[in-house]
PDB file of C-alpha atoms in Angstrom:
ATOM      1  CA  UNK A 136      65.103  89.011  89.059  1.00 47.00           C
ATOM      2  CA  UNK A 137      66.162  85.704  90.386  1.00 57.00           C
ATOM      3  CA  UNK A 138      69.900  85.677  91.663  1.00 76.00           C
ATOM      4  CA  UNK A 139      71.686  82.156  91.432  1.00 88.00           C
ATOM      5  CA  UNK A 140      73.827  80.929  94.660  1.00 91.00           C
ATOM      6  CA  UNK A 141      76.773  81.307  92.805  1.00 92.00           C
ATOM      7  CA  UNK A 142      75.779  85.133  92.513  1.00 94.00           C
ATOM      8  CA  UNK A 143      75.671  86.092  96.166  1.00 95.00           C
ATOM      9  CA  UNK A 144      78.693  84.187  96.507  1.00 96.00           C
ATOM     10  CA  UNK A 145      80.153  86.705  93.936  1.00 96.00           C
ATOM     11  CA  UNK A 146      78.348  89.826  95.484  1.00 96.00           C
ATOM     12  CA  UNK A 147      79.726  88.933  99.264  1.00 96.00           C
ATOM     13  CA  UNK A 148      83.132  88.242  97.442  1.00 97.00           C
ATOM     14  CA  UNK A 149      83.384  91.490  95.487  1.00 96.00           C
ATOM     15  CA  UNK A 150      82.147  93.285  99.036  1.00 96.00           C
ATOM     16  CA  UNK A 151      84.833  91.895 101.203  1.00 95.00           C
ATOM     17  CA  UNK A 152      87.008  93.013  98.450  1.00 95.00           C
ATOM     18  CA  UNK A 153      85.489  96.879  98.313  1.00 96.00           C
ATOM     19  CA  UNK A 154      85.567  96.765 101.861  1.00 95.00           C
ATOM     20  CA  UNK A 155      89.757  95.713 102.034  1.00 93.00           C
ATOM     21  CA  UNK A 156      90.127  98.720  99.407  1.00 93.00           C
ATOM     22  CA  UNK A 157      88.871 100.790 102.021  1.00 92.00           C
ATOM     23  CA  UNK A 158      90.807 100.041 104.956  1.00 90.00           C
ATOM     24  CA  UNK A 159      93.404  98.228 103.675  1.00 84.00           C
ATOM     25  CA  UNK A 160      93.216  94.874 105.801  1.00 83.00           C
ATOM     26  CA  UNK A 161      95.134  92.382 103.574  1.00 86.00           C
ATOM     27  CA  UNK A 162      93.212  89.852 105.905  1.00 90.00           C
ATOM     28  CA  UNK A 163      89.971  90.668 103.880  1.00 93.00           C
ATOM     29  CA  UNK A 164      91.946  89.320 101.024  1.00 94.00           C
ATOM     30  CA  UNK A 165      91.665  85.901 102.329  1.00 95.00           C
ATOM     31  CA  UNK A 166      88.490  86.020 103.016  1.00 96.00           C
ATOM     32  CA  UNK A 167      87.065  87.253  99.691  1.00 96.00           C
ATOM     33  CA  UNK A 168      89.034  84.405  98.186  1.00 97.00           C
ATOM     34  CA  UNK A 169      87.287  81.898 100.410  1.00 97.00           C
ATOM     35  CA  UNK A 170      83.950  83.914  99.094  1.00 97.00           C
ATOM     36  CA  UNK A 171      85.224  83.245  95.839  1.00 97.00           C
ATOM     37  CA  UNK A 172      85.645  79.267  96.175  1.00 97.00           C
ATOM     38  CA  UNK A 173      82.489  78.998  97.661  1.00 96.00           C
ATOM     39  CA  UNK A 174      81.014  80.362  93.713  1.00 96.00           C
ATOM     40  CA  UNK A 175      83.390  78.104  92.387  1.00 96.00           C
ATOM     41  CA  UNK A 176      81.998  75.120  94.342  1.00 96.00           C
ATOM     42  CA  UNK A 177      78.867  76.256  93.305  1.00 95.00           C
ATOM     43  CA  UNK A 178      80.256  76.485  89.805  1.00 94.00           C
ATOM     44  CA  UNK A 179      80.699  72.787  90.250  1.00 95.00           C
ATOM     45  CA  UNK A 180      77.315  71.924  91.342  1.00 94.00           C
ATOM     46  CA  UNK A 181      77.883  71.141  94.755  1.00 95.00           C
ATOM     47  CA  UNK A 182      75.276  71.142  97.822  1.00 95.00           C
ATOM     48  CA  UNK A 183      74.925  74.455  99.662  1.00 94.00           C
ATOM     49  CA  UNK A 184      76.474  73.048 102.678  1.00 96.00           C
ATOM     50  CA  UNK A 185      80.048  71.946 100.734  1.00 96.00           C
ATOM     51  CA  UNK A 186      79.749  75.102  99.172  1.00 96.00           C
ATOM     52  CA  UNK A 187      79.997  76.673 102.776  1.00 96.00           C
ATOM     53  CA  UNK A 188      82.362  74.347 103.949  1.00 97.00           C
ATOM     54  CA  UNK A 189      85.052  75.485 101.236  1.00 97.00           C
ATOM     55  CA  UNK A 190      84.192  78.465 101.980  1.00 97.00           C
ATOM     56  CA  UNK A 191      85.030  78.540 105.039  1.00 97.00           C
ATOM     57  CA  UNK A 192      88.178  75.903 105.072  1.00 97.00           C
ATOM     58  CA  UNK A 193      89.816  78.240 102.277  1.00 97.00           C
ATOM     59  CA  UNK A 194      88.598  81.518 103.939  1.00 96.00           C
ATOM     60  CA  UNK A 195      90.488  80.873 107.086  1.00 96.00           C
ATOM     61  CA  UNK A 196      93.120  78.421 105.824  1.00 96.00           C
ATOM     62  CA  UNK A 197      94.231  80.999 103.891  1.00 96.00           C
ATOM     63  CA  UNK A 198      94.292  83.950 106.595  1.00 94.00           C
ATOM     64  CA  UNK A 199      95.618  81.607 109.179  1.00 95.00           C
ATOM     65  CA  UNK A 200      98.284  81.196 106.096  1.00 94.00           C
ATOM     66  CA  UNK A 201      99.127  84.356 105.737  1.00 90.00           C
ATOM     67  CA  UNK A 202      99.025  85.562 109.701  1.00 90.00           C
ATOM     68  CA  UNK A 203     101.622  82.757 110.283  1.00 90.00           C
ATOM     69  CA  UNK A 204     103.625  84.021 107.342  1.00 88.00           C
ATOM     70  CA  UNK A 205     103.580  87.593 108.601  1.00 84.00           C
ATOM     71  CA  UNK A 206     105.030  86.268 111.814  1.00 85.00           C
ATOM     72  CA  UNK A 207     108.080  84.161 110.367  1.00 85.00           C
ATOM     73  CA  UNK A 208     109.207  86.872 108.645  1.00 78.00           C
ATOM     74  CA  UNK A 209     110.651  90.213 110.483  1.00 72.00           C
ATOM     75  CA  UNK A 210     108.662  93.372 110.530  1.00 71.00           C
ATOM     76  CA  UNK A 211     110.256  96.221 108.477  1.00 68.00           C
ATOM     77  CA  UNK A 212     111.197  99.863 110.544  1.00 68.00           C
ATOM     78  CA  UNK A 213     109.589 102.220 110.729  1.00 72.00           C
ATOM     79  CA  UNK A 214     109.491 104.714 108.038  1.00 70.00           C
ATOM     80  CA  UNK A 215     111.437 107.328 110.197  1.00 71.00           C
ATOM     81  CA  UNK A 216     113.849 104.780 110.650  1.00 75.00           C
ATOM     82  CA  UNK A 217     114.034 102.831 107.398  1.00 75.00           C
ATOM     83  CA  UNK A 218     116.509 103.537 104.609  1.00 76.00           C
ATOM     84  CA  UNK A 219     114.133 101.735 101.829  1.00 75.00           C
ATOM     85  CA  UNK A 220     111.695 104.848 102.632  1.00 77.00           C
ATOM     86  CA  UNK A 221     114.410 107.586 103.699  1.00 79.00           C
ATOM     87  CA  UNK A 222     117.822 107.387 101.928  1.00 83.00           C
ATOM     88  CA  UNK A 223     119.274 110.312 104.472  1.00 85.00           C
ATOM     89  CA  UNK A 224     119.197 107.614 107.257  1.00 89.00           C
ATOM     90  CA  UNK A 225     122.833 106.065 107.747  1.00 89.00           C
ATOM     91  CA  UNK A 226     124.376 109.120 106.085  1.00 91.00           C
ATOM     92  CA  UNK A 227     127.166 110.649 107.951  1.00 92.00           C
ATOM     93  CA  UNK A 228     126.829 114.243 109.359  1.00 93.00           C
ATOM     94  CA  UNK A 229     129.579 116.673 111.398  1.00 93.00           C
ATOM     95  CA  UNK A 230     128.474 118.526 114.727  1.00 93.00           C
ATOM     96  CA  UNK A 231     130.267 121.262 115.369  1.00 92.00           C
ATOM     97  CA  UNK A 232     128.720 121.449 119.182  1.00 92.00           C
ATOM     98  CA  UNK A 233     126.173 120.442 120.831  1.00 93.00           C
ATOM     99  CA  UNK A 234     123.297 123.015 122.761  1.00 91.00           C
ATOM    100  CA  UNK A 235     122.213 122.635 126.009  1.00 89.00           C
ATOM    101  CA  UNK A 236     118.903 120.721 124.642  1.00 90.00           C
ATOM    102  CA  UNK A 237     120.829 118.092 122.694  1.00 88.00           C
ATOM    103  CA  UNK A 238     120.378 119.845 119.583  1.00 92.00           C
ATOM    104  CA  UNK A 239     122.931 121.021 116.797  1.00 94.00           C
ATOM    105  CA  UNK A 240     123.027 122.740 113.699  1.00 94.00           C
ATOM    106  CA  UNK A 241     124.223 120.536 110.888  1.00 93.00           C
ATOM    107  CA  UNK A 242     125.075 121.322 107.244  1.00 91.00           C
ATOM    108  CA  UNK A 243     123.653 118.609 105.436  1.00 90.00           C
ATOM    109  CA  UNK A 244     122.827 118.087 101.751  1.00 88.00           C
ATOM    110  CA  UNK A 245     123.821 121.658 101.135  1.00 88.00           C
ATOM    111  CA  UNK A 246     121.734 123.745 103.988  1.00 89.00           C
ATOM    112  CA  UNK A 247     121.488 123.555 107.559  1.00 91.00           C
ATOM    113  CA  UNK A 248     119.623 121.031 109.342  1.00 91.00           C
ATOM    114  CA  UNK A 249     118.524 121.029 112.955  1.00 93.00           C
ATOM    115  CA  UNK A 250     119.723 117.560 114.421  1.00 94.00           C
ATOM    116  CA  UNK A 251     118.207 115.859 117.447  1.00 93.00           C
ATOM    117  CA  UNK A 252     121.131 112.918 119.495  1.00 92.00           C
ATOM    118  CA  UNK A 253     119.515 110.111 119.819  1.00 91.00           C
ATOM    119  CA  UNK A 254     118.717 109.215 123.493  1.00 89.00           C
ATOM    120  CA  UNK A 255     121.562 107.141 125.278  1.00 88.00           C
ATOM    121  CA  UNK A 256     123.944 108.679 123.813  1.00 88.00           C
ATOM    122  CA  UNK A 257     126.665 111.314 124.717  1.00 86.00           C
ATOM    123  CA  UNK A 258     126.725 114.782 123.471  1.00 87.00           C
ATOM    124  CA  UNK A 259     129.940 115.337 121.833  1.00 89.00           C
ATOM    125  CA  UNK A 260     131.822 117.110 118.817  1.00 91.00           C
ATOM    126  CA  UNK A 261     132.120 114.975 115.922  1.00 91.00           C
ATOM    127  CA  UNK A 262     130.902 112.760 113.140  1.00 93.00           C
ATOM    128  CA  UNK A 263     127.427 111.312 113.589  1.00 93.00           C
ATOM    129  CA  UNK A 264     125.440 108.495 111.664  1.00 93.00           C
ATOM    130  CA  UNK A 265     121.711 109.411 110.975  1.00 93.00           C
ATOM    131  CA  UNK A 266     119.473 106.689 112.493  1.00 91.00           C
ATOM    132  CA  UNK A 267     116.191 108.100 112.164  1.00 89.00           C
ATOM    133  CA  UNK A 268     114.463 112.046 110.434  1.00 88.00           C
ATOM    134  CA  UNK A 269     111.691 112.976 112.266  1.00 87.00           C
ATOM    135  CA  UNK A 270     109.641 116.048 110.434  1.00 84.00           C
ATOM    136  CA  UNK A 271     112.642 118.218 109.277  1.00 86.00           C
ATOM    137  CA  UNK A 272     114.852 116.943 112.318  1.00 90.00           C
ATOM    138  CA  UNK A 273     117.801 114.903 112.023  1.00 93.00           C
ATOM    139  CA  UNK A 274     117.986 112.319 114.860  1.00 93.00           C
ATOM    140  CA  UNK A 275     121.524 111.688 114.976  1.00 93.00           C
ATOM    141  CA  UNK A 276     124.312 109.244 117.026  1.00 92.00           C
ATOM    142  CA  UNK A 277     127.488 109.570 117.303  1.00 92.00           C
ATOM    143  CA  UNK A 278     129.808 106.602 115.129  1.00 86.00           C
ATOM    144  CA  UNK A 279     131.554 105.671 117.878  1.00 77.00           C
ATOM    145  CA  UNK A 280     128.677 104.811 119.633  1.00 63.00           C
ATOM    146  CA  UNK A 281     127.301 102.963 116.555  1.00 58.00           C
ATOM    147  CA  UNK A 282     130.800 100.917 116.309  1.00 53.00           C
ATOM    148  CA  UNK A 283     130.765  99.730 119.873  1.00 51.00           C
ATOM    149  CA  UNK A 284     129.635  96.172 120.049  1.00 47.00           C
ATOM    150  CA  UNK A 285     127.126  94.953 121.700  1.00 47.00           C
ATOM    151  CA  UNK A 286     126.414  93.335 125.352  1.00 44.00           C
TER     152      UNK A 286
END
């Protein structure tokens, strides 16, 4: 069977995508669609070496692209910490008192929680903001630490 140019362009294309689907590296993305001009330029009836040389300046054009996008725009939290993943984070809870450990038991959502403070902050009775769940652990702050501004 004889393969056209245009079909290993395809092949290496449909691999890089196979291979992102896999490990999910969005970067792979790029690539493939630089694979995929290069079939297009081949499409078009170009030489071998333009074909590789749009290849290539889409390929990386559009990773650089999207690696300078990534770093304009700020990363999300992390899941433990995010309230687009978790909606119990910035919910308010009352400890009753604190344990030697920095734990608490906290009624939350109808049954009792274990909550963890948050380091840097003081142990004390009161109402507390969830910043993060970790597991089936609260990890808690107190509000009046969360209201002080900033240095």
């Amino acid at each position: 069977m004889d393969m056209s140019q245009a079909t290993f362009w395809w092949i290496a294309a449909g691999a890089a995508v196979a291979v992102e689907l896999a490990t999910g590296t969005f970067y792979l993305l790029m690539i493939a669609l630089g694979l995929a001009s290069g079939a297009v330029a081949t499409h078009l009836g170009l030489a071998s070496v333009v074909q590789v040389v749009v290849a290539a300046v889409v390929g990386s054009g559009a990773t650089a692209l999207w690696h300078w996008r990534r770093m304009r725009h700020p990363q999300s939290l992390v899941a433990r910490e995010n309230r687009d993943v978790n909606l119990d984070i910035g919910e308010t809870v009352h400890v009753g008192k604190w344990a030697a450990d920095h734990t608490a038991r906290v009624t939350y959502r109808g049954s009792a929680w274990t909550a963890r403070l948050q380091p840097g902050c003081d142990a004390g009775p009161g109402l507390h903001r969830v910043v993060a769940v970790e597991g089936n652990w609260l990890v808690v702050a107190p509000l009046s630490a969360l209201a002080r501004p900033a240095h």
